Short mmCIF file of C-alpha atoms in Angstrom, two decimals:
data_model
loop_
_atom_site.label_atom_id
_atom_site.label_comp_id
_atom_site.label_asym_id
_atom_site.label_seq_id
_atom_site.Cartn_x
_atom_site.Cartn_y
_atom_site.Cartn_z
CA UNK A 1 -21.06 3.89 16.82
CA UNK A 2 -20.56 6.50 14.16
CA UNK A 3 -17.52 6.60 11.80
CA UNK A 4 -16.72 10.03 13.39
CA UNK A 5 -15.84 8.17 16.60
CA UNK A 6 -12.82 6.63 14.95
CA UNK A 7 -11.22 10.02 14.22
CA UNK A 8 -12.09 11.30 17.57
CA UNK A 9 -9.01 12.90 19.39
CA UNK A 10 -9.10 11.75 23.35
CA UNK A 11 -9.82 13.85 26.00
CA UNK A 12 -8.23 16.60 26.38
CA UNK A 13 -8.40 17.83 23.05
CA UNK A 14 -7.77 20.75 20.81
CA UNK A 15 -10.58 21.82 18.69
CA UNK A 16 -10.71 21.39 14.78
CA UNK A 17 -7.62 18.94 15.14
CA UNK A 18 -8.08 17.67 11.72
CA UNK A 19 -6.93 21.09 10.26
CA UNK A 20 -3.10 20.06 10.86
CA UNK A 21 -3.19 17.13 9.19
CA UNK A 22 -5.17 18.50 6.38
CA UNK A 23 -3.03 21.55 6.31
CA UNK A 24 0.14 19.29 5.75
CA UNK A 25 -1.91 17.34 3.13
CA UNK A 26 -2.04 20.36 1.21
CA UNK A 27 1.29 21.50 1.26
CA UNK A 28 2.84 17.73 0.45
CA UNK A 29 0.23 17.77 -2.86
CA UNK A 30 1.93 21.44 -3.76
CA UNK A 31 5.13 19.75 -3.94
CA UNK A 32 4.38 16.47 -5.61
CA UNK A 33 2.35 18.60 -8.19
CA UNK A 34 5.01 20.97 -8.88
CA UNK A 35 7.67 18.45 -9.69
CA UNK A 36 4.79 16.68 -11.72
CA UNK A 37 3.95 19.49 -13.38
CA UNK A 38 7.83 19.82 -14.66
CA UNK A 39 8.22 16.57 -15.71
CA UNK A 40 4.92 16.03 -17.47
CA UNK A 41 6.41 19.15 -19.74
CA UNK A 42 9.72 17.66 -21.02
CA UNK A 43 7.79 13.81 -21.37
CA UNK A 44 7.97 12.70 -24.83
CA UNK A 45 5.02 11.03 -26.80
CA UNK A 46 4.28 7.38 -25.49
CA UNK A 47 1.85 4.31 -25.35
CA UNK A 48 -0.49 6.69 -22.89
CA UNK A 49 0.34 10.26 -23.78
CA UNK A 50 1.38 12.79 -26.62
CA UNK A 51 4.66 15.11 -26.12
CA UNK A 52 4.27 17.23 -22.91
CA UNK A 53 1.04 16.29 -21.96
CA UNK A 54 -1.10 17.81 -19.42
CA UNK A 55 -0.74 17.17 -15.87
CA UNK A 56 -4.55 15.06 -15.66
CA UNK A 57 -3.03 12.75 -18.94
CA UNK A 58 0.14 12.44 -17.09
CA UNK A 59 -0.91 11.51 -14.23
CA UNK A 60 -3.01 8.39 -15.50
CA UNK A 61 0.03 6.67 -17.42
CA UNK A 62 0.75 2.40 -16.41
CA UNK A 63 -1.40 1.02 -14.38
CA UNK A 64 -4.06 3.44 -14.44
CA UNK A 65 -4.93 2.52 -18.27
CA UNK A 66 -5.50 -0.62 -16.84
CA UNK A 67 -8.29 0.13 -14.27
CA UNK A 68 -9.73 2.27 -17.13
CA UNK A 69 -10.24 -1.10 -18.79
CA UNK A 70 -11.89 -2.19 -15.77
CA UNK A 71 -14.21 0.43 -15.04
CA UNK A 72 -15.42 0.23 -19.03
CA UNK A 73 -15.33 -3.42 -19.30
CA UNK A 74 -14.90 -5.18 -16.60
CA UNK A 75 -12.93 -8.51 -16.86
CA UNK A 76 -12.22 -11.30 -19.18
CA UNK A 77 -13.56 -14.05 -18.34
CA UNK A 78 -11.23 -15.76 -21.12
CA UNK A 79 -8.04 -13.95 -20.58
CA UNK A 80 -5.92 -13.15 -22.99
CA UNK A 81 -3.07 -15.90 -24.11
CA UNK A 82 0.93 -14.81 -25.19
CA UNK A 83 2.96 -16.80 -27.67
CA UNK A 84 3.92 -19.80 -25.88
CA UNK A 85 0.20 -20.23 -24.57
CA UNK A 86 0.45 -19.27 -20.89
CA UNK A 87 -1.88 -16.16 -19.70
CA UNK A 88 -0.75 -12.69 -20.58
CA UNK A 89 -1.11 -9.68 -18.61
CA UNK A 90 -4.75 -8.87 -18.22
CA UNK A 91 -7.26 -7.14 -16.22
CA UNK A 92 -7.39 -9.69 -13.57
CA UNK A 93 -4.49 -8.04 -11.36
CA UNK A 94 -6.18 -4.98 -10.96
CA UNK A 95 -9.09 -5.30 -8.34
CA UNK A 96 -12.91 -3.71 -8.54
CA UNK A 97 -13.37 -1.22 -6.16
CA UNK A 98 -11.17 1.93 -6.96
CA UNK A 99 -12.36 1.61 -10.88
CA UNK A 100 -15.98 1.71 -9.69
CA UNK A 101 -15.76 4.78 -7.51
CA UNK A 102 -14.12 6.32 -10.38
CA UNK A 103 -16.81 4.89 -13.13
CA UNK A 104 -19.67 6.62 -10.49
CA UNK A 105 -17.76 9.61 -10.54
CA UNK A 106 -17.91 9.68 -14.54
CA UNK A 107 -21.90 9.34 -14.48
CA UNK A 108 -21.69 13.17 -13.08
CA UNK A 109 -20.16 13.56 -16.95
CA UNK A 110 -16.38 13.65 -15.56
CA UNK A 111 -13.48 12.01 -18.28
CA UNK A 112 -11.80 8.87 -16.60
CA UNK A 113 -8.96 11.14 -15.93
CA UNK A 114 -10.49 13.56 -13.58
CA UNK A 115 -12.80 10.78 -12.34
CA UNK A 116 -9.74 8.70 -11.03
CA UNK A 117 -7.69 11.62 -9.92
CA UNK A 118 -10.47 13.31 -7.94
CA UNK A 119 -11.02 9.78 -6.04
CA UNK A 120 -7.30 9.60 -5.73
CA UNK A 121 -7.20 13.33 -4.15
CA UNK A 122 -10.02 12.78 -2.01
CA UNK A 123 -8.88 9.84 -0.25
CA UNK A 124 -5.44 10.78 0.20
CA UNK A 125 -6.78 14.02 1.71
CA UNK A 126 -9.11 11.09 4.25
CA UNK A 127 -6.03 9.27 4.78
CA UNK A 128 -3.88 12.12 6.32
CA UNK A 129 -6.35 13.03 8.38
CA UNK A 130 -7.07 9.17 9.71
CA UNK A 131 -3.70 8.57 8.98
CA UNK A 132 -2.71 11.05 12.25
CA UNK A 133 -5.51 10.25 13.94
CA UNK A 134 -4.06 6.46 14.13
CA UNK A 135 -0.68 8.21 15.08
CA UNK A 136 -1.59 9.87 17.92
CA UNK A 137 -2.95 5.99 19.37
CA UNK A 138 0.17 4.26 18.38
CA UNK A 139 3.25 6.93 19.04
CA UNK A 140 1.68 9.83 21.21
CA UNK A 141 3.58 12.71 20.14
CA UNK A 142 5.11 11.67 17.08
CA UNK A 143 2.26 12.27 14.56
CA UNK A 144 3.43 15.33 13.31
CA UNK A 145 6.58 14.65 12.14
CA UNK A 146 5.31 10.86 11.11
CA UNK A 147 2.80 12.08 8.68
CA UNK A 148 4.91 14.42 6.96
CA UNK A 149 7.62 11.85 6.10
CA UNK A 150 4.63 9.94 4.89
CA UNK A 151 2.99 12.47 3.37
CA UNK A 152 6.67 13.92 1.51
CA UNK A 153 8.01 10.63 0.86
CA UNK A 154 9.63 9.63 -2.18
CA UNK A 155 6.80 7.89 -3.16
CA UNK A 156 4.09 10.60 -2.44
CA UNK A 157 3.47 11.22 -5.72
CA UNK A 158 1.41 8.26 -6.07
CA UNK A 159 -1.18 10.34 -3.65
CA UNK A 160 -2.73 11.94 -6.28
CA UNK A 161 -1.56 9.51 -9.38
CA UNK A 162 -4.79 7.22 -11.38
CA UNK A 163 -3.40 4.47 -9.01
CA UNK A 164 -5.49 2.59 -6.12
CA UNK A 165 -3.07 3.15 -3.07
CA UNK A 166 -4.30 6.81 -1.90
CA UNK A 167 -8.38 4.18 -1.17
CA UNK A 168 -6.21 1.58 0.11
CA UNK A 169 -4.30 3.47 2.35
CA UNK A 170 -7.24 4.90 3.86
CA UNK A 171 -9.00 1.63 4.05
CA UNK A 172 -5.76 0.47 5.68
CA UNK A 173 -5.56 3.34 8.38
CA UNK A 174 -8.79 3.07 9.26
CA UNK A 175 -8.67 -1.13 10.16
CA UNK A 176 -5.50 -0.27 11.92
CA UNK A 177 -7.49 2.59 13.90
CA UNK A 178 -10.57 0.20 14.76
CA UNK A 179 -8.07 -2.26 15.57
CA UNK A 180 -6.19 -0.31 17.85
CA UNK A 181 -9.41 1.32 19.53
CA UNK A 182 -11.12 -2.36 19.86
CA UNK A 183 -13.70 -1.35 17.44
CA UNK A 184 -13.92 -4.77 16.03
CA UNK A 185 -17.22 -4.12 14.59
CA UNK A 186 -15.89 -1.94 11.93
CA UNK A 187 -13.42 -4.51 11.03
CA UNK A 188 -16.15 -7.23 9.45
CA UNK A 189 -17.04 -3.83 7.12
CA UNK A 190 -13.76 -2.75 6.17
CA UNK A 191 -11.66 -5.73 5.40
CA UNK A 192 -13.74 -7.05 2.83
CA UNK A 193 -13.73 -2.98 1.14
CA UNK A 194 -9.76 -2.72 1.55
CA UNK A 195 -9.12 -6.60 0.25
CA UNK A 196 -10.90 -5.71 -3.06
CA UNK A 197 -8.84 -2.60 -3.45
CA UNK A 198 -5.10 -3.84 -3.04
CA UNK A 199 -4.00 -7.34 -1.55
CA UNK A 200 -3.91 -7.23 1.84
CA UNK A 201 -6.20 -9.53 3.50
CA UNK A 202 -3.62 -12.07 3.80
CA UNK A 203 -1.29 -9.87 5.40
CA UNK A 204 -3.53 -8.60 8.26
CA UNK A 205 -5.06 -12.04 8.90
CA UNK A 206 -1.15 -12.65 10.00
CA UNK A 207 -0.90 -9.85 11.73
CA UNK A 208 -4.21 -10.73 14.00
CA UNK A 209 -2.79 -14.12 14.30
CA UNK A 210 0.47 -12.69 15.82
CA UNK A 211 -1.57 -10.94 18.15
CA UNK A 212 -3.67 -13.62 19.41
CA UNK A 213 -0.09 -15.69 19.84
CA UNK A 214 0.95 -12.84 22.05
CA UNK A 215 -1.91 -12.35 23.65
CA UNK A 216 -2.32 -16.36 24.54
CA UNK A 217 1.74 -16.15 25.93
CA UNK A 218 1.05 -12.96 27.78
CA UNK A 219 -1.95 -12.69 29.09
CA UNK A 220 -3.54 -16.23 29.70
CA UNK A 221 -6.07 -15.77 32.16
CA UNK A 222 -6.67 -12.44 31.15
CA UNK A 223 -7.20 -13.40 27.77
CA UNK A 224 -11.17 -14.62 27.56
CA UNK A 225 -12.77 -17.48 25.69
CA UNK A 226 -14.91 -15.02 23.94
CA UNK A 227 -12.02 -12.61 23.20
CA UNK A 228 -9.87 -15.05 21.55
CA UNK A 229 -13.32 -16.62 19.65
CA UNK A 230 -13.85 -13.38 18.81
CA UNK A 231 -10.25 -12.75 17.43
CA UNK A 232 -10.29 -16.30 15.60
CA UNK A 233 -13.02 -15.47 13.61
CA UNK A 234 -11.98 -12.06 12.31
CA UNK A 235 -8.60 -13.57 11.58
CA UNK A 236 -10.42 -16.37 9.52
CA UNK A 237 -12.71 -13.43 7.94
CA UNK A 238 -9.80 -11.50 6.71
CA UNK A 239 -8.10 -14.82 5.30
CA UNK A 240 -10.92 -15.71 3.13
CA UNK A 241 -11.22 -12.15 1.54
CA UNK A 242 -7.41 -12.36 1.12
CA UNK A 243 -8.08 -15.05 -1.21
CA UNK A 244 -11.64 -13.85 -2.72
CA UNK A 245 -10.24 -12.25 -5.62
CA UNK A 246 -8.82 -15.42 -6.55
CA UNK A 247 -11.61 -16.98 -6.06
CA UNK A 248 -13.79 -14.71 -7.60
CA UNK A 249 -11.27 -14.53 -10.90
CA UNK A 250 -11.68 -18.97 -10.66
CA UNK A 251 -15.54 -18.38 -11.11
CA UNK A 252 -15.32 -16.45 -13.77
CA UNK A 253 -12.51 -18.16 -16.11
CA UNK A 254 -13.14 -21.50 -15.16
CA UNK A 255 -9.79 -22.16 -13.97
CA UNK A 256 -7.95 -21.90 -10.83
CA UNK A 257 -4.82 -21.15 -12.36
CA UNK A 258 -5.50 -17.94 -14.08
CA UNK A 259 -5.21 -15.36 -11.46
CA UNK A 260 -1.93 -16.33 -10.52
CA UNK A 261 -0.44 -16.94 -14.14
CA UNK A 262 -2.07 -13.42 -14.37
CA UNK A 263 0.23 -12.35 -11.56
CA UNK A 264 3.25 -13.90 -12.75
CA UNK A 265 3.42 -12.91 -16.18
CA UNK A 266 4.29 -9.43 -14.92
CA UNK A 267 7.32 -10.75 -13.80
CA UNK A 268 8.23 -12.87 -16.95
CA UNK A 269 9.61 -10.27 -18.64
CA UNK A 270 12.92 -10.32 -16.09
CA UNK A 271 13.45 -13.90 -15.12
CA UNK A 272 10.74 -15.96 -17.82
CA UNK A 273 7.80 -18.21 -17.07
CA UNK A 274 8.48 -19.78 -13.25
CA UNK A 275 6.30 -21.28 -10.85
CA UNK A 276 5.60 -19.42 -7.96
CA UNK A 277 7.27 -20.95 -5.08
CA UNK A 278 6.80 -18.48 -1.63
CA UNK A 279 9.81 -17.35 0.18
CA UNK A 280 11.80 -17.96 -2.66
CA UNK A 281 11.20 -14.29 -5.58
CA UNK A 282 13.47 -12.45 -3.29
CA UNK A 283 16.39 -14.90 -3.94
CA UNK A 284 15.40 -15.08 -7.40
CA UNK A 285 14.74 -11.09 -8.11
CA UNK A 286 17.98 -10.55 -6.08
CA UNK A 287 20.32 -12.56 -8.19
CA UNK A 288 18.92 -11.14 -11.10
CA UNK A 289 19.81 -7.76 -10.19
CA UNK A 290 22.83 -8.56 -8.58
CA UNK A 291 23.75 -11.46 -9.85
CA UNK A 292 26.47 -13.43 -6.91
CA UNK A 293 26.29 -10.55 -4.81
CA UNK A 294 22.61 -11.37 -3.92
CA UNK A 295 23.29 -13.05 -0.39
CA UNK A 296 24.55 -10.10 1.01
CA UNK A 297 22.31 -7.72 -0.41
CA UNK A 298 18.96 -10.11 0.99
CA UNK A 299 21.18 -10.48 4.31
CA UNK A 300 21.50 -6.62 4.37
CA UNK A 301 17.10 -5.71 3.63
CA UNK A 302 16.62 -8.49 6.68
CA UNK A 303 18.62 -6.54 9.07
CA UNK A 304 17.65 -3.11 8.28
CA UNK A 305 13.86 -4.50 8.63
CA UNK A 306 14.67 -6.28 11.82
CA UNK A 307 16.66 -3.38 13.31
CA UNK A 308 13.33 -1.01 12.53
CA UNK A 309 11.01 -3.19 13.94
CA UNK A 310 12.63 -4.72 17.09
CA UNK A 311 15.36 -2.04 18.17
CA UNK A 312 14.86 0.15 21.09
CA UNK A 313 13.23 3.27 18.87
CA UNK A 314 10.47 0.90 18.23
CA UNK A 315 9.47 -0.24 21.76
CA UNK A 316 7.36 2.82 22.43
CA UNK A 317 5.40 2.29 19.41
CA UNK A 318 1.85 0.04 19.93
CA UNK A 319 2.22 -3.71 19.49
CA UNK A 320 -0.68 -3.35 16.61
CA UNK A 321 1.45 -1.47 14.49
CA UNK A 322 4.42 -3.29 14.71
CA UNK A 323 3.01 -6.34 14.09
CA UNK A 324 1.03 -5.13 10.63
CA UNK A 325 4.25 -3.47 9.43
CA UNK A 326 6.07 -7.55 10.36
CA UNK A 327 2.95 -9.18 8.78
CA UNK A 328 3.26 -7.00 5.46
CA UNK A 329 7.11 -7.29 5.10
CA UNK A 330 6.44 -10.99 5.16
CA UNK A 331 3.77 -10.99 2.94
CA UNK A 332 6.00 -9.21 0.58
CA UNK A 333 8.68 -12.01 1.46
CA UNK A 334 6.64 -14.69 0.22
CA UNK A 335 5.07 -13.54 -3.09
CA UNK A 336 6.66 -10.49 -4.59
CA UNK A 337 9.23 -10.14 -7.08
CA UNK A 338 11.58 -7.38 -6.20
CA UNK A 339 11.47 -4.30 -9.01
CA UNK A 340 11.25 -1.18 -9.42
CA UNK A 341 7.63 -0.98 -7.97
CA UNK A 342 8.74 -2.37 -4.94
CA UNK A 343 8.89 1.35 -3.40
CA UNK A 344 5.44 1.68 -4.21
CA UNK A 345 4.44 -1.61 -2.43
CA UNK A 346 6.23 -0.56 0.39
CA UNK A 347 3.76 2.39 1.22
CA UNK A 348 1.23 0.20 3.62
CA UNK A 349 4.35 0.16 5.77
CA UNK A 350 3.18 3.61 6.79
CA UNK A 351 2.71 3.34 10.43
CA UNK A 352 6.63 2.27 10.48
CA UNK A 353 6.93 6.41 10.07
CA UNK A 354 6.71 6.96 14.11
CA UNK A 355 9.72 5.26 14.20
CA UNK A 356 11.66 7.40 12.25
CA UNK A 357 9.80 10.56 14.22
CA UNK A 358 11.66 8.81 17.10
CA UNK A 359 15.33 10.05 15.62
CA UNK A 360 17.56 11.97 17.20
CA UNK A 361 18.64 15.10 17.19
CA UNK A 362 16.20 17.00 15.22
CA UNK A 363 18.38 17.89 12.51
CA UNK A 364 18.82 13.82 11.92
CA UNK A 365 14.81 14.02 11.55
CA UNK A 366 14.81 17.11 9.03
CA UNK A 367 17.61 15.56 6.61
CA UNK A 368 15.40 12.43 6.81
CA UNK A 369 12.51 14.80 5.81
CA UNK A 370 14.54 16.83 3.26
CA UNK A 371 15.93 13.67 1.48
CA UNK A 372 12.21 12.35 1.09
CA UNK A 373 11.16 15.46 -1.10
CA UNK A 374 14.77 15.10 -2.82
CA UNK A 375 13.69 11.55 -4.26
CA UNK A 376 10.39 12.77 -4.74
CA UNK A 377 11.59 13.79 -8.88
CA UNK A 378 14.09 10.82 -8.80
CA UNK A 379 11.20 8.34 -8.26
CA UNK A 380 9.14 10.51 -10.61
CA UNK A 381 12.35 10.19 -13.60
CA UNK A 382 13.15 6.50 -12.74
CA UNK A 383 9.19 5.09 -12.44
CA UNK A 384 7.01 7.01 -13.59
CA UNK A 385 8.17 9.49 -16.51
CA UNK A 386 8.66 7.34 -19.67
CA UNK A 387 12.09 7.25 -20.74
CA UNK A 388 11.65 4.26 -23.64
CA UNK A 389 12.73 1.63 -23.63
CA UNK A 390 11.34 1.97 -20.48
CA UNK A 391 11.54 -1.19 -17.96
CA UNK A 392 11.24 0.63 -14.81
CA UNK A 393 7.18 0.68 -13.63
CA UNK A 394 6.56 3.28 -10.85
#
């Protein structure tokens, strides 16, 4: 089967499909550039820039300095040590495969900037296009609308930002495609790709295990040996390359510890040196923020999440989706701090867009639209422009 099969729009269908998508693609980067463009001329020097840089240096600041140290140098295989001995931030929490494409792209004799942003473009650009083709499967009918709130969301910016989510997301989009067209054969290929990009291996392997339980209570007979064989072993497949960046980072330092200290010391600077305990950084990141208040605000993000996924807007979207967007969200539950790059995080929740292309009337739908590209510039001023001291990491 050829890759072109995923993207195929069923019978009937309108020729050159792809241009909508594409089309929209193009418009959403006009926007995020724009406001880019205005606040990359009123930034101040910083660690990454000088005063008003240009718009290729600005849009490389945090994290992308760090998978420039990956695609130069690779990864310590003694990482680096703070003050009181425990593991400091280091290249370990960054993983191989967007820094690569980018190092490729600088053996044509590009800088790291253009490099990264060009592999950043080009796979946002892939990912509207499979993106709506994976809309169309799960929400007939709402793909329009859905990929415009994704592609204008407050967060969009990050689509053509030195950052790894524009490869992931397209990795992403794709599994969720061959898993909704029962083209498991591209799954053995593309999990491994997508879990070195951005965690997410762990996340999915739930998600296919909530399907088989669904499948086993709903289907029985109808529900084959080899099917749920089948199903157990790509579950099992995307498990182990959830954890083979740990593993991998264990080989190489020696110690089992050091990709999770890695992890955690990112979060040190808010609430000190703690042991990760799952299910419990929410609690934690919520009392910090709000200190006694935090019950009500955790109580309050559990309902909102429950009321997207299981009220009756959401019954008309495919099981698949709804069950990656539950798996993620409980990933997320388990081992992330809350902060300001939680919005960020939040983007493989995608496919939860068809739900809001469900709203009604259509002016509900275009001031849900219209406040996206609104927050566009306040995500840009809160978490990405530096505004030292600056504490809040897009």
């Amino acid at each position: 089967m050829a890759l072109r099969e995923l993207t195929r729009r069923p019978a009937p269908a309108a020729e050159r499909w792809w241009l909508w998508p594409l089309a929209l693609w193009i418009v959403s980067r006009l926007v995020s550039t724009a406001f880019l463009v205005a606040f990359a001329g009123r930034q101040e020097t910083n660690s990454w820039t000088p005063a008003a840089p240009d718009l290729l240096d600005y849009s490389t600041m945090w994290d992308s300095h760090w998978y420039f140290i990956v695609s130069q140098s690779g990864y310590p295989s003694e990482p680096p040590l703070d003050d009181d001995g425990h593991v400091d931030e280091n290249a370990w929490a960054f993983m191989p495969v967007y820094p690569l494409l980018a190092r490729a792209l600088m053996l044509t004799g590009l800088p790291w900037e253009g490099a990264a942003l060009l592999v950043s473009l080009a796979t946002s650009a892939a990912f509207a296009v499979v993106a709506y083709r994976l809309f169309q499967e799960i929400a007939p009918g709402r793909e329009r609308f859905a990929l415009a709130i994704v592609l204008l969301s407050p967060t969009a910016p990050v689509l053509q930002l030195g950052y790894a989510e524009p490869l992931f997301l397209l990795l992403l989009a794709a599994v969720l495609l061959a898993w909704r067209l029962r083209r498991f054969e591209w799954l053995w290929v593309l999990i491994p790709v997508m879990s070195l990009t951005r965690p997410g291996g762990l996340a999915l392997a739930l998600a296919l295990g909530l399907w088989f339980l669904w499948r086993w209570w709903r289907e029985r007979d109808g529900f084959d040996a080899a099917e749920r064989l089948g199903l157990v072993r790509l579950g099992l497949w995307s498990a182990l390359w959830g954890f083979a960046w740990l593993l991998a980072c264990t080989v190489v330092t020696g110690s089992l510890d050091t990709y999770l200290e890695t992890e955690l010391s990112w979060r040190s600077a808010y609430i000190g040196r703690q042991e990760l305990v799952p299910f419990t950084p929410w609690a934690i990141g919520l009392e910090w923020w709000f200190g006694p208040w935090w019950p009500l605000w955790l109580a309050g993000i559990v309902a909102a999440a429950v009321a997207l996924l299981v009220g009756p807007w959401a019954r008309d979207v495919a099981l698949e989706a709804r069950l990656w967007t539950i798996a993620y969200l409980v990933y997320l539950a388990a081992v992330w701090f809350p902060q300001s790059s939680t919005w960020r995080l939040l983007m493989p929740i995608f496919p939860a867009a068809v739900i809001v292309a469900a709203l009604r009337p259509a002016w509900a739908r275009a001031a849900v639209l219209g406040a996206s590209i609104v927050l566009q510039p306040v995500w840009i001023w809160f978490c990405w422009h530096v505004n030292a001291p600056d504490w809040t990491v897009p």
